[in-house]
Structure formats: C-alpha cells, structure tokens
Coordinates of C-alpha atoms in Angstrom, one line a residue:
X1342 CA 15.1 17.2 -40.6
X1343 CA 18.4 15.3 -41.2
X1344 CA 20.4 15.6 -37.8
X1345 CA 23.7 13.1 -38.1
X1346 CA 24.7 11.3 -41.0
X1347 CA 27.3 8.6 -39.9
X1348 CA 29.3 6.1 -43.0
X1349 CA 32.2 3.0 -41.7
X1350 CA 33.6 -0.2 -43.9
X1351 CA 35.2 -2.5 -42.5
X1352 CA 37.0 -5.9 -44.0
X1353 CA 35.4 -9.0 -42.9
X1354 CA 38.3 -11.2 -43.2
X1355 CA 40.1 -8.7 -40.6
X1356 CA 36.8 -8.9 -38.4
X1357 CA 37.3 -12.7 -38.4
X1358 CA 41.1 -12.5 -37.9
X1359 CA 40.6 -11.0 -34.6
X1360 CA 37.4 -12.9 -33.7
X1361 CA 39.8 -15.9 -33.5
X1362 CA 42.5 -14.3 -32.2
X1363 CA 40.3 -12.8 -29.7
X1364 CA 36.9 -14.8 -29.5
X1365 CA 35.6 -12.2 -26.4
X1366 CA 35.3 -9.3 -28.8
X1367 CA 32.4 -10.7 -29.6
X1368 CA 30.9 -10.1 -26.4
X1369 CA 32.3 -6.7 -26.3
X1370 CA 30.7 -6.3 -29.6
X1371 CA 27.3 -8.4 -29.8
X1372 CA 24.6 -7.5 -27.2
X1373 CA 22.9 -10.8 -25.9
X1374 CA 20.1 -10.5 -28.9
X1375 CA 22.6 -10.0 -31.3
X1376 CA 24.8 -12.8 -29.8
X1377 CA 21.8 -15.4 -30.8
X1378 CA 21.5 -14.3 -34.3
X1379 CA 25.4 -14.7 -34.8
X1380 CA 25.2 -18.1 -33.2
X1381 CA 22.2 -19.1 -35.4
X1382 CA 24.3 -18.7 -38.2
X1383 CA 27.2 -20.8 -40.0
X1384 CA 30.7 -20.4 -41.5
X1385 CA 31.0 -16.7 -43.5
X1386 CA 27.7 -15.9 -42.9
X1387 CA 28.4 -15.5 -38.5
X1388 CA 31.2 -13.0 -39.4
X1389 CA 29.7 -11.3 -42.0
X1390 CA 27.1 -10.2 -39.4
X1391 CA 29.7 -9.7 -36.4
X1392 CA 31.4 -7.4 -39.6
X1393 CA 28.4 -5.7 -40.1
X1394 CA 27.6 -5.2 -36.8
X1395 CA 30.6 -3.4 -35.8
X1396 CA 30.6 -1.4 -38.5
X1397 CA 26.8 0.0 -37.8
X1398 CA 27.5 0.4 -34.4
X1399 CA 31.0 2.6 -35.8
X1400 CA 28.4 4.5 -38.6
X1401 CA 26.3 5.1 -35.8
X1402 CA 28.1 6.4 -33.3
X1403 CA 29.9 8.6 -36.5
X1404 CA 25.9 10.1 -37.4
X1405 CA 25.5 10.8 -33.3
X1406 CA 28.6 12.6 -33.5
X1407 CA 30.8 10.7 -30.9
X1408 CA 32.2 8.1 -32.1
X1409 CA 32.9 4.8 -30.2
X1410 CA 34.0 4.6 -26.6
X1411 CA 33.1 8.3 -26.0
X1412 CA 29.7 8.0 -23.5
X1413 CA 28.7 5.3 -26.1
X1414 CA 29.8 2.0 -26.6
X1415 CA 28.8 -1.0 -28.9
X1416 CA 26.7 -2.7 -25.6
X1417 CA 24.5 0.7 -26.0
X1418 CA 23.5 0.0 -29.6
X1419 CA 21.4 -2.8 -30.8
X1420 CA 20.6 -3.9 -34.5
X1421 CA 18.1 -7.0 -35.0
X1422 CA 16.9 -8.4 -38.0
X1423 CA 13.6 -7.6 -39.4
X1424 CA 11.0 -9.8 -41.5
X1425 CA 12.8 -9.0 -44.9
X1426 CA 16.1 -9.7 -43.3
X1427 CA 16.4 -5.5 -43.1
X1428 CA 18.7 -4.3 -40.0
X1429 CA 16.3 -3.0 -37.1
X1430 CA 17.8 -0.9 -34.5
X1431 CA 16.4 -2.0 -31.1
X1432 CA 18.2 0.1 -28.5
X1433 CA 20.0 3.3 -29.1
X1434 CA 20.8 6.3 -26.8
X1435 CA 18.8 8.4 -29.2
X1436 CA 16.9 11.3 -28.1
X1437 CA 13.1 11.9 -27.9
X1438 CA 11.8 11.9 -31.4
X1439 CA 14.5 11.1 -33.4
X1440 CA 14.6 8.5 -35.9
X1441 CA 17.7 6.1 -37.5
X1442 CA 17.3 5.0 -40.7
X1443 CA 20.5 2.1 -41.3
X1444 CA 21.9 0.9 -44.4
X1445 CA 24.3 -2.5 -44.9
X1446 CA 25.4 -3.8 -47.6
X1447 CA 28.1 -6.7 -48.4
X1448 CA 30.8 -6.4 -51.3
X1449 CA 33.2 -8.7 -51.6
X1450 CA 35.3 -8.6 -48.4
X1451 CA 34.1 -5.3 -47.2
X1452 CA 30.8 -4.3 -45.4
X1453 CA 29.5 -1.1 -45.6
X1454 CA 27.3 1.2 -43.2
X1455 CA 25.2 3.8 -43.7
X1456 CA 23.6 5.9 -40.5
X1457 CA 21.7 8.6 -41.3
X1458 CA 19.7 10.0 -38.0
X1459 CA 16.2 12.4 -38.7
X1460 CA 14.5 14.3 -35.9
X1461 CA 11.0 13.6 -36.3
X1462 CA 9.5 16.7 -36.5
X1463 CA 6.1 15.1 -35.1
X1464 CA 7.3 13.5 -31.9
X1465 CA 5.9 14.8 -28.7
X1466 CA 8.3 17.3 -28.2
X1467 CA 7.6 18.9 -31.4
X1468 CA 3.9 18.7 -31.7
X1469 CA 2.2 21.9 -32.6
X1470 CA 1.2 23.8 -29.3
X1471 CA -2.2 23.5 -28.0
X1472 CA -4.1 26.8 -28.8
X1473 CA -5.1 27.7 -25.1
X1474 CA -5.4 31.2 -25.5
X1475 CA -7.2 31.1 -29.0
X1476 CA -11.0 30.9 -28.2
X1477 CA -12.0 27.5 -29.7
X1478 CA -12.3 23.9 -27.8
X1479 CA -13.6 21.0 -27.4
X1480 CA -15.9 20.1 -24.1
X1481 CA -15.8 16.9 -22.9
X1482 CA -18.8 15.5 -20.7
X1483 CA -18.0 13.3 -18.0
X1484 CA -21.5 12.7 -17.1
X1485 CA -22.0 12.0 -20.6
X1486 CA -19.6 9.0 -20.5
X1487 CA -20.2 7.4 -17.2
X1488 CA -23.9 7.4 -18.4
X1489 CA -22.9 5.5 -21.6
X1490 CA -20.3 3.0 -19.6
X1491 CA -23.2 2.3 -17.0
X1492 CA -25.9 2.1 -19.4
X1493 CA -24.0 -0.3 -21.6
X1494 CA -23.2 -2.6 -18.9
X1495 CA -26.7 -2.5 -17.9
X1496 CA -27.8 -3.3 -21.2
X1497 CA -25.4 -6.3 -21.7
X1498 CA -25.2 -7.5 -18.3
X1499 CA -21.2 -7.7 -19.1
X1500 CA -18.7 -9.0 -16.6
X1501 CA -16.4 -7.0 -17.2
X1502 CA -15.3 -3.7 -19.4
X1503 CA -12.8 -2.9 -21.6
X1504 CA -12.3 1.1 -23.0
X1505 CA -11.0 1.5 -26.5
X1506 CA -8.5 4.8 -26.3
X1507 CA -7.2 4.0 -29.3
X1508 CA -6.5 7.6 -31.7
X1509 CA -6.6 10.0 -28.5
X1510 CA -9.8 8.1 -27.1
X1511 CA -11.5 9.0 -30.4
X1512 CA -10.0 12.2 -30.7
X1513 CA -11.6 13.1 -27.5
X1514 CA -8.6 13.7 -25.4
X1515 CA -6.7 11.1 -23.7
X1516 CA -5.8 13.2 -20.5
X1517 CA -9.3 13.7 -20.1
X1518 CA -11.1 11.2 -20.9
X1519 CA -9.1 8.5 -19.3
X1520 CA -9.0 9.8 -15.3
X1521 CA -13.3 9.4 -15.9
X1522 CA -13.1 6.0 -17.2
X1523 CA -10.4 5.2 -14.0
X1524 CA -13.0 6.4 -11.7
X1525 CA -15.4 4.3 -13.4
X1526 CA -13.6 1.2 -12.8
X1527 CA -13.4 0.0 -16.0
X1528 CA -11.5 -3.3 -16.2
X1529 CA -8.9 -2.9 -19.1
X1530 CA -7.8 -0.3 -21.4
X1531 CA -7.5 -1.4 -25.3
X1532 CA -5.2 1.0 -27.9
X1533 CA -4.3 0.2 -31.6
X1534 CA -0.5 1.0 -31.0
X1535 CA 2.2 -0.1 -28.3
X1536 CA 3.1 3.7 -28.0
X1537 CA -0.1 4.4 -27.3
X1538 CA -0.1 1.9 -24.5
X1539 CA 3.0 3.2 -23.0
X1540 CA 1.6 6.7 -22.5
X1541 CA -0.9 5.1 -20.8
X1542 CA 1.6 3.6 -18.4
X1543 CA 3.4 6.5 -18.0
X1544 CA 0.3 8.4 -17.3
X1545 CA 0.2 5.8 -14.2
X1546 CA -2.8 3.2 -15.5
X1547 CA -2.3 -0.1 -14.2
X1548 CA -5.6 -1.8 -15.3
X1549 CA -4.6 -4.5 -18.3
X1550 CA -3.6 -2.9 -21.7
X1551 CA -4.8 -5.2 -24.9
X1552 CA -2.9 -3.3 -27.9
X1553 CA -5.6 -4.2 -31.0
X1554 CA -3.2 -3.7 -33.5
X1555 CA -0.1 -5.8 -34.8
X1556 CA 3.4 -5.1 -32.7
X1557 CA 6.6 -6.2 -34.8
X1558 CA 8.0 -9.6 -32.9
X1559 CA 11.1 -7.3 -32.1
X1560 CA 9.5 -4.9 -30.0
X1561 CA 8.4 -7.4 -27.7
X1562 CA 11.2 -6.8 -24.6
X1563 CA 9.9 -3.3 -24.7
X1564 CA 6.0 -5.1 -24.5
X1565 CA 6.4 -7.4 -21.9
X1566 CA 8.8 -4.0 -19.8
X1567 CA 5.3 -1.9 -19.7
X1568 CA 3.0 -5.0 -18.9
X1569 CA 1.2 -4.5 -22.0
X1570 CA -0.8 -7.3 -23.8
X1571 CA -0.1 -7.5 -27.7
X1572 CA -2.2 -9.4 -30.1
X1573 CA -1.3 -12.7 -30.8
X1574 CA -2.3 -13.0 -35.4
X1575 CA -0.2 -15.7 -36.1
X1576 CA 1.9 -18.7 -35.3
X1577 CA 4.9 -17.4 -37.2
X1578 CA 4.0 -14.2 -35.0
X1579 CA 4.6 -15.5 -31.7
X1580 CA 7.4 -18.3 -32.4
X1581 CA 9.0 -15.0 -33.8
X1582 CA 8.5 -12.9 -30.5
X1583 CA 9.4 -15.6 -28.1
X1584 CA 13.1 -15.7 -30.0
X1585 CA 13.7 -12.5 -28.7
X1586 CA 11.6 -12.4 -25.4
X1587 CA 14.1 -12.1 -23.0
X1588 CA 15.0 -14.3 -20.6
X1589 CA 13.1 -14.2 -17.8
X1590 CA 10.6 -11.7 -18.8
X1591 CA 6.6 -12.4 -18.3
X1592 CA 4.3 -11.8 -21.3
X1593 CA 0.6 -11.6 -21.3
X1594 CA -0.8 -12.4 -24.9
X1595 CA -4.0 -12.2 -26.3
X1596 CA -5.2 -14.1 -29.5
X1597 CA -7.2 -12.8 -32.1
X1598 CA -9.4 -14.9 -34.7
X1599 CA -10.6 -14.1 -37.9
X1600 CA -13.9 -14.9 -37.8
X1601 CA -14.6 -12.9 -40.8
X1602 CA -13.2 -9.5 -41.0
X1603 CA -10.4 -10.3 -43.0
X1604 CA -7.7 -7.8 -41.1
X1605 CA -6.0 -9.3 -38.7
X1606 CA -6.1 -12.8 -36.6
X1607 CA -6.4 -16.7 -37.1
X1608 CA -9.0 -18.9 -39.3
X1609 CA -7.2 -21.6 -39.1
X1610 CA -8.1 -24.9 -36.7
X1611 CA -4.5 -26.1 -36.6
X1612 CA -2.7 -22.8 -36.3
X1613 CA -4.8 -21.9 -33.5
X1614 CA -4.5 -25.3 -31.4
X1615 CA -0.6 -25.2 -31.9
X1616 CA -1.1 -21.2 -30.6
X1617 CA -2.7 -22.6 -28.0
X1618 CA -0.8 -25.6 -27.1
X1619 CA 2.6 -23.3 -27.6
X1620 CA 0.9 -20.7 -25.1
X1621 CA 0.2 -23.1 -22.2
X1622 CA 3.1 -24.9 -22.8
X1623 CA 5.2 -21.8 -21.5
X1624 CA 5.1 -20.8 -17.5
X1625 CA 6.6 -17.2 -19.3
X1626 CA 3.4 -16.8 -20.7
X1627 CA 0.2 -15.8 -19.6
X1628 CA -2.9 -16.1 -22.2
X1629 CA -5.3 -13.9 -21.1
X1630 CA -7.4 -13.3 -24.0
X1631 CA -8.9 -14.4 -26.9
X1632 CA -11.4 -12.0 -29.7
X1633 CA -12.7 -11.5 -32.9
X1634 CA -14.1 -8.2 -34.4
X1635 CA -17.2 -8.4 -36.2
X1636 CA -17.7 -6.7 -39.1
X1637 CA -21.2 -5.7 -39.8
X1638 CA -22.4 -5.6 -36.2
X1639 CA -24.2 -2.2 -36.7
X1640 CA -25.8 -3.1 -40.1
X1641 CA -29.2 -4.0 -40.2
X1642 CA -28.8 -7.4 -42.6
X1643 CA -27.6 -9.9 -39.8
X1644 CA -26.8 -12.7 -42.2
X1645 CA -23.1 -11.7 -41.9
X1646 CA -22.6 -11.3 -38.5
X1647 CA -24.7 -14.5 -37.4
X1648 CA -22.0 -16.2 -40.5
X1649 CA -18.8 -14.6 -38.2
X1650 CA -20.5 -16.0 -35.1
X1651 CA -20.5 -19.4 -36.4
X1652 CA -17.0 -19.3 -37.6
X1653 CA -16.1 -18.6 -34.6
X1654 CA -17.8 -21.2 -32.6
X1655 CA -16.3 -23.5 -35.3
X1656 CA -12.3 -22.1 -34.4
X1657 CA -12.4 -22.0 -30.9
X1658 CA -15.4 -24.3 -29.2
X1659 CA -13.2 -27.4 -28.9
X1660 CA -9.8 -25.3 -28.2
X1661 CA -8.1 -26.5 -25.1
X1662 CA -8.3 -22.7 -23.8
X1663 CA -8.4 -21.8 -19.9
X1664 CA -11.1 -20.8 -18.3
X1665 CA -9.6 -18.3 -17.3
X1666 CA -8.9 -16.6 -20.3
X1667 CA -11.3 -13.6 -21.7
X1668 CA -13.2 -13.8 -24.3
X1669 CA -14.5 -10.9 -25.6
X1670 CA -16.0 -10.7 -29.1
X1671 CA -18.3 -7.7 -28.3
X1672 CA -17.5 -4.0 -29.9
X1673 CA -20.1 -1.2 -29.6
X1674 CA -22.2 -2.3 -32.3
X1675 CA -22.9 -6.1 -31.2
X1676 CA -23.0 -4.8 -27.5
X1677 CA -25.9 -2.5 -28.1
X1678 CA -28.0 -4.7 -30.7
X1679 CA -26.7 -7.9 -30.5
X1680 CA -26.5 -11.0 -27.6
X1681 CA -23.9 -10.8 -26.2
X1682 CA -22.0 -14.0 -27.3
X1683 CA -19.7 -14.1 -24.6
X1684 CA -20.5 -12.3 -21.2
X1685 CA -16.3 -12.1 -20.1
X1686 CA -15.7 -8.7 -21.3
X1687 CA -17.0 -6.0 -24.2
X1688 CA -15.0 -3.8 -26.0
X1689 CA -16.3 0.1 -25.7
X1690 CA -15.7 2.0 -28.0
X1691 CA -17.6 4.4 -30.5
X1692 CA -21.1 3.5 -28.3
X1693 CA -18.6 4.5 -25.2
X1694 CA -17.9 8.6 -26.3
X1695 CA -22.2 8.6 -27.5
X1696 CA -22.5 8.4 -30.9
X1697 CA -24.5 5.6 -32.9
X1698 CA -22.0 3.2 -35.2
X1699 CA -25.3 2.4 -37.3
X1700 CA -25.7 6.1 -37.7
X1701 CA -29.6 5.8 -37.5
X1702 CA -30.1 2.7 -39.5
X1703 CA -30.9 0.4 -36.1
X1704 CA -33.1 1.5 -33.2
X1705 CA -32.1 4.2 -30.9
X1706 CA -30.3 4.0 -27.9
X1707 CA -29.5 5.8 -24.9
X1708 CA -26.6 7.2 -25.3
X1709 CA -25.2 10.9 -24.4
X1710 CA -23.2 12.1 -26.9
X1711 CA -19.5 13.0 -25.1
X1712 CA -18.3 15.9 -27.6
X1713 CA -19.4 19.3 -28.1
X1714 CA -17.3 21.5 -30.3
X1715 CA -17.5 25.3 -29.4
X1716 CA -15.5 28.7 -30.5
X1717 CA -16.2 32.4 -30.0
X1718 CA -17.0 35.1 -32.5
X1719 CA -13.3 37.0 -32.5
X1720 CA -14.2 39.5 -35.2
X1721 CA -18.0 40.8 -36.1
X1722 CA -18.7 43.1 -39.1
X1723 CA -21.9 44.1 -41.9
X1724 CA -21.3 43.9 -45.1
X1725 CA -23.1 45.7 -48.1
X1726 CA -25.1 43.6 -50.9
X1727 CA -22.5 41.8 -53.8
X1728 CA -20.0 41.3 -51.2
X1729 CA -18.1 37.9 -51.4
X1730 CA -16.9 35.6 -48.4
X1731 CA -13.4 33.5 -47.9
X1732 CA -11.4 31.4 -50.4
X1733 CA -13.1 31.3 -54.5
X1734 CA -16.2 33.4 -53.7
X1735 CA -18.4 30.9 -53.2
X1736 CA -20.7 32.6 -51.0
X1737 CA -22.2 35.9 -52.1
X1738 CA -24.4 38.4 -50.2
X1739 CA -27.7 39.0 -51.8
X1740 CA -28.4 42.0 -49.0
X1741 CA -26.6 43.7 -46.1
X1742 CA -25.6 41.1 -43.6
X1743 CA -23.8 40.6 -40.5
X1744 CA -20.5 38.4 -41.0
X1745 CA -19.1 36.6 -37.8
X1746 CA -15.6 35.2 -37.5
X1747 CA -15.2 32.0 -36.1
X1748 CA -11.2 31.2 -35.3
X1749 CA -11.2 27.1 -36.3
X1750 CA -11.2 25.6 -39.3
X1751 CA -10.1 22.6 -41.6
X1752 CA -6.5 22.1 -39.7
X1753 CA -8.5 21.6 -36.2
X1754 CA -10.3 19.4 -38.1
X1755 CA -13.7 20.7 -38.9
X1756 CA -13.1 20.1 -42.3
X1757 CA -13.9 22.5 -45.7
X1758 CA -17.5 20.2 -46.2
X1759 CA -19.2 22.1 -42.9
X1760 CA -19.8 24.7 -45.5
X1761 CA -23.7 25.1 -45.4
X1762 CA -23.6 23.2 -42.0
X1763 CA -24.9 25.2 -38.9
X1764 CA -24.0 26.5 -35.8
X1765 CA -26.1 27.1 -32.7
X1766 CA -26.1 30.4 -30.8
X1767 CA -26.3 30.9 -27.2
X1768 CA -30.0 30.9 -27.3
X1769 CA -30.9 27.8 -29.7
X1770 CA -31.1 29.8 -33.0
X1771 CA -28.9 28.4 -36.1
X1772 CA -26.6 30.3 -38.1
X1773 CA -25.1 29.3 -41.4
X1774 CA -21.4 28.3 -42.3
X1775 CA -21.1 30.7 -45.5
X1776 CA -17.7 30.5 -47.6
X1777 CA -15.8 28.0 -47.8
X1778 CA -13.7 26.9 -44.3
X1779 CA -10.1 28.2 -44.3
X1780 CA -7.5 26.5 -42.7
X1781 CA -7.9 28.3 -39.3
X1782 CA -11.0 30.3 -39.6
X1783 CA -14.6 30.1 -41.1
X1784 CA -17.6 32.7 -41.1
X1785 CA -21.2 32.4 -40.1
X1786 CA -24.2 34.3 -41.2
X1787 CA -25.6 36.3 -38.1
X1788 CA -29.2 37.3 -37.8
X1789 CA -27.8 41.0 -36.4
X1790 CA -24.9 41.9 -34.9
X1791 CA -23.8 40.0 -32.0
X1792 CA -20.9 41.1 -29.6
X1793 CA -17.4 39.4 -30.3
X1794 CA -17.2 36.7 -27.6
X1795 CA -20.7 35.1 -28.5
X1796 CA -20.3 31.3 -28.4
X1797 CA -20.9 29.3 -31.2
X1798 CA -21.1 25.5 -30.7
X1799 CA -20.5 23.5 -33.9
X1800 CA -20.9 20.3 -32.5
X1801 CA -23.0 19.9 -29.7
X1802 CA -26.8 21.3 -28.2
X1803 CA -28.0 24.4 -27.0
X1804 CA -31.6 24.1 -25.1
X1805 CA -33.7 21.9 -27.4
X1806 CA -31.3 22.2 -30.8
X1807 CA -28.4 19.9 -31.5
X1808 CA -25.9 18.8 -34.1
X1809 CA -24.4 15.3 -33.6
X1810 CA -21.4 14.1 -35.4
X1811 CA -23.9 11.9 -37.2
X1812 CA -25.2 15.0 -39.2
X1813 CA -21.6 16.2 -39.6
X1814 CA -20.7 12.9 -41.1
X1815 CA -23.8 13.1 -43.4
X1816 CA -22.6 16.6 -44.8
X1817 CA -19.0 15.2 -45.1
X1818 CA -20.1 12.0 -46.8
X1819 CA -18.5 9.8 -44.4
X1820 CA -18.7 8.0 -40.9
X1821 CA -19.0 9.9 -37.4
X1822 CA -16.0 8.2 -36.3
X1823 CA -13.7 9.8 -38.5
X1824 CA -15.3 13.5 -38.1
X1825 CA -14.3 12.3 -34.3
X1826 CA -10.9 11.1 -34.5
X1827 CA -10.3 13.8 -37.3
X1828 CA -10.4 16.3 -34.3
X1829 CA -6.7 18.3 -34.1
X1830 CA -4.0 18.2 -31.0
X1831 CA -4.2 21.8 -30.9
X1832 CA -7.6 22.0 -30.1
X1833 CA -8.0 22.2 -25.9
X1834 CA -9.4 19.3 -24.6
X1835 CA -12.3 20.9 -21.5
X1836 CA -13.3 18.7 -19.1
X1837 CA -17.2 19.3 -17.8
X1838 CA -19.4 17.7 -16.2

C-alpha cells in the first residue's frame, strides 16, 4: 500500500556553487558513509552525488510528509550505493514495515528524485493474527528435541553444536522451540537471513549467530550492532563490507567454501588465502568459522560426497587458518551417516526437529519426530447416498456416511494433495481426507458419528498409529522439509513435553 510519494530537482551547478562557497554543507549534508563515497569520486562526478544526495534526502522527507528540518534532517537519512551502482537507503526514520523505493536520475544540469514509500503489508505488525481461539495447532515436543540434540551428539561425539532456526526453526515455531534448545546448551544458533538473526537477539540469545545466507556488504554496520556472524562467499564480498564497516566496530566472519554444492562460497585456492590473509590481517576482525555444505549427504551413492570431501581438503588443508577457528562441515545428513570430518561443531538441522533427510533410503535412526499437527471436529453431520463433498465434487458418497469438519486447510499449510491422506482419531483408528482441502477447512470420513470436539491429529501418532511428514511428503510428491517449513504463522505454536 503506497503510503508517501515524495519528487525534488535540483541544479548541480548551484549545488556546487554553494559547496565552494560553503565547503561545510557537505557535512551538513553527507553522513560519514556518504562522505567516503563523495570523496572517492573526482571532478563532476563528487557533486553530482552531493546533488543527488540532497535532492533524495529533499524527495524523501517530501514522501514522509515533513519536509526538511521538521523532526528530520539530512544526518537522519542515508543513501549508499548498491552493486549496480542503484541508490540504497541505509538509515531512515521509517516506521516498522515500511518500505522506500528511490529513484535518481541525471539530465543535463538537473538531478531528479523520486521517493515513493510502501507499507509492507507483511511486516510484523501486519502479519495475519494467530488463530488462538480456532481449534487447530501445532504441538511441539520438547522431549522430542532434547532427545534428538543428545542423541546426535552422542552419535558424532561433536564438540560443539550448532541449531539451524532458519524459516521459523522449520516452521516449528521460533518462540518455542528456541527457549528448549537454550536449556540445552547448544553452542550457536545458525539462520538463513540477518532479520532472522536479529529477532533472535531481540528475543535475548546471546550464544554466536552464523547467518547461512548472503548479507548485502551494506548492511554490515547493522551486522557487526547485533554481534551476528555473516558468511564470508567472496573476496569482492568482504573488501566490499569492510568499506563501509564502521570505524571501530568488531566483526566476527565466517567463511564458506564451495566444496561442491555450487550455491554459495569459495573454490578457489588464491581467493581463499587472500580471504584469509585479509582476515587475520585486521585486529577488527575475528574469523571464527569456516564450512561447506554437502550436497548429497543423505543419498545413498557416496561417490559425490567423498568427491566434496576432497575438494575440500584440497581448498583449505594448507590455509594459514587459526586454530581457533570452527570448522564445521557437518549438516544433519553427514552427521547421522557420515564421519564426522571435522569434530569442531555440526550443524542441526532437519535430523534436529526428527525427521529423516534421506526419507527412508539410509538406515534408521533414532530420532523423535518434534511436530504433530492436530485440529478438532467443529461441525459433524450424515449425509444420504449421491451426496458430493467440497470444491469440484471430487468425492462422492456411495452410502449414508458421517461427514466431519476439520477447521485447517491449504492456507495453514496442509496443502490440497492431503486429499486421500489420513487422520488418526483419539483411539488409533484412521479416517479419510475426502474432497478436496479448502483453503481453511477439509472433511474426513467418520466411522459414526463422533461428538464435535473429537481430536484429529494429521500429523503425528496416536497409541501404535502414526503419520510422519515423510508420508505427507510422499502424498505431496515432494521433501518433508518443505511440508515442514510450509506450516502457516497463524497456526499456534503448543509447547509439550
């Protein structure tokens, strides 16, 4: 939803006029970022930026509807340059969930600015409510996961452990999952994103925070302010992020290598010794770890993974690299059917909330599956012979049959493939998913009438009968993690033990 739209030009010989007349306005106009990229530059091209910056900061104080020198001054706003040379903004006094998007353009002796500000209508503030008082939810066992952690680091004999809460710790619920894993002393946290690491510092976890995916240089002040540890993919990478580290600041870094997977990291020899050498060159900087991610740890054909292994032995075995510095190439899948090749620290993910990454193509393990998904019967009715259920008739009744109402569907993120799954009733008996899943609601086939209020677990077992998120992920023709992570905010996140 468009929320401020703000437009200035201003004329860059003017800008320059005054520059010289006055050279402090640039101070006055430049924060100390800003003033490094204007002194980087030469001739037209340092007050074509000073132009331009001005006349953002003017177009954006226009879109916030105050203007310049009314509770917000030019120090307040920040505009960096990105990769493509695009304007970044940095620092704003924006509220929660709003978004700039900045336009400037050069003609001739004018600069233009363009400021249009857009409330993100899926910011925190303005997530969907959790249903609490509609009768579907999501248990999480905590027995369940201190088994797995314990029986993991039994298993590998690990030094140290690292919990991946990446996607709302795999959809299972951050707030509840991660107080369990505190109490469990687990040594580090990892996330994919650097917001996702600064809920986690908000939420009062002090433990190291590795953030698995790749953080734009320019957020990097905002990195090193919540102690978080960003992956380090490239040289170009963190040259770029120590031009705008500020002074001053500490960073920890942690280096990824591409042994194989071919997402993220380095394969290079050279790149990585001049990371390396740039790192430990720097009393600013602390390198404190260094990984790869293996991609076919949970496959049964181990030519690939053993092929990974020795990349990596090639890349980092004669790198002048600490001691002290982690290495941990271990996810779930190597972690449970692999040596570990180094004992520093594992990465805990999938094998960590129970379910198998192989899904049943390497030998069992011990693990407790973490999520059960439950809802009550809210409506119960029979039904005569010919009758048809939910959206396209797909489901017909051959007889008289009892019909129960289940309030979840596809938008909590049991998805419109359950139908023909099953659900398991209070005593162990199965019932059918008949029709095809609505958005909000699906049916079951009951053996007789059952009082509204029965519990139905979807995911989950009842006394000897169980359905993992492995046979979900059959019936949807995919992976259990994404049936997982797939799982909606507005589902209530239970606690048990």
């Amino acid at each position: 939803m468009i929320i401020g739209i703000g437009t200035d030009v201003q004329t860059i010989s003017a800008m320059a006029q005054t520059a010289s007349r006055t050279p402090r306005t640039i101070d006055a106009i430049l924060t100390e970022k800003e003033r490094q990229i204007f002194d980087q530059r030469k001739g037209k091209h340092q007050i074509e930026f000073l132009a331009g910056r001005f006349s953002i900061k003017e177009a954006f104080s226009k879109a916030l509807g105050t203007g310049i020198s009314r509770g917000v001054g030019f120090l307040d706003i920040e505009v960096l340059v990105g990769a493509n040379g695009e304007p970044i903004l940095t620092k704003a006094p924006l509220n929660e969930g709003v978004q700039a998007h900045l336009s400037i353009s050069h003609t001739g002796d004018l600069v233009h600015s363009l400021v249009v500000l857009e409330q993100d209508m899926t910011s925190n503030h303005m997530n969907q409510p959790i249903a609490k008082h509609r009768p579907a939810w999501i248990e999480v066992s905590a027995e369940a996961l201190k088994h797995n952690i314990a029986y993991i680091k039994a298993l590998t004999q690990t030094k140290k452990v690292c919990a991946v809460v990446k996607a709302n710790a795999y959809g299972h619920g951050l707030e509840v999952v991660v107080p369990v894993l505190q109490a469990q002393g687990v040594d580090a946290f990892a996330v994919a994103t650097m917001d996702e690491g600064i809920w986690l510092r908000d939420f009062g976890v002090t433990q190291p925070i590795l953030i698995l995916g790749v953080t734009p240089a320019y957020y990097i002040d905002t990195v090193a302010e919540y102690d978080l540890t960003p992956v380090v993919p490239s040289l170009e990478w963190l040259e770029s992020a120590l031009n705008v580290l500020p002074h001053g600041d500490k960073l920890k870094l942690s280096v990824a290598v591409d042994s194989g997977m071919g997402r993220i990291g380095i394969r290079n020899h050279a790149e990585l010794a001049a990371v390396v050498a740039l790192i430990e060159s720097r009393s600013d900087l602390t390198f404190e770890s260094i990984w790869t991610h293996f991609a076919t740890a949970d496959a049964t054909n181990v030519d690939y993974f053993e092929q990974q292994l020795q990349n990596w032995y090639a890349l980092v075995d004669d790198q002048a690299i600490p001691e002290s510095t982690w290495r941990h190439l271990a996810n779930s899948g190597t972690s449970l059917w692999h040596e570990l090749p180094s004992h520093d620290m594992i990465r805990l993910g999938a094998g960590m909330y129970g379910f198998d990454p192989s899904q049943g193509d390497l030998p069992n393990r011990d693990l407790m599956p973490v999520m059960s998904v439950k809802a009550e019967l809210v409506h119960v009715k029979e039904v005569p012979a010919g009758s048809s259920i939910s959206y396209g008739a797909t489901y017909t009744t051959t007889k008289k049959e009892w019909i129960g109402t289940l309030p979840i569907g596809y938008a909590d993120g049991y998805p419109r493939a359950m139908q023909g799954m099953t659900g398991l009733l209070p005593d162990g008996r199965r019932v059918e998913v008949i029709g095809r899943i609505a958005m909000d609601q699906c049916m079951v086939r009951l053996p007789e009438a059952l009082p509204v209020g029965t519990v139905v677990t979807l995911l989950g077992q009842v006394q000897d009968e169980k359905i993992t998120l492995n046979d979900m992920a059959t019936q949807a023709g995919t992976i259990p993690y994404e049936m997982a992570t797939s799982m909606a905010q507005r589902l209530p996140r239970q606690l048990v033990d």
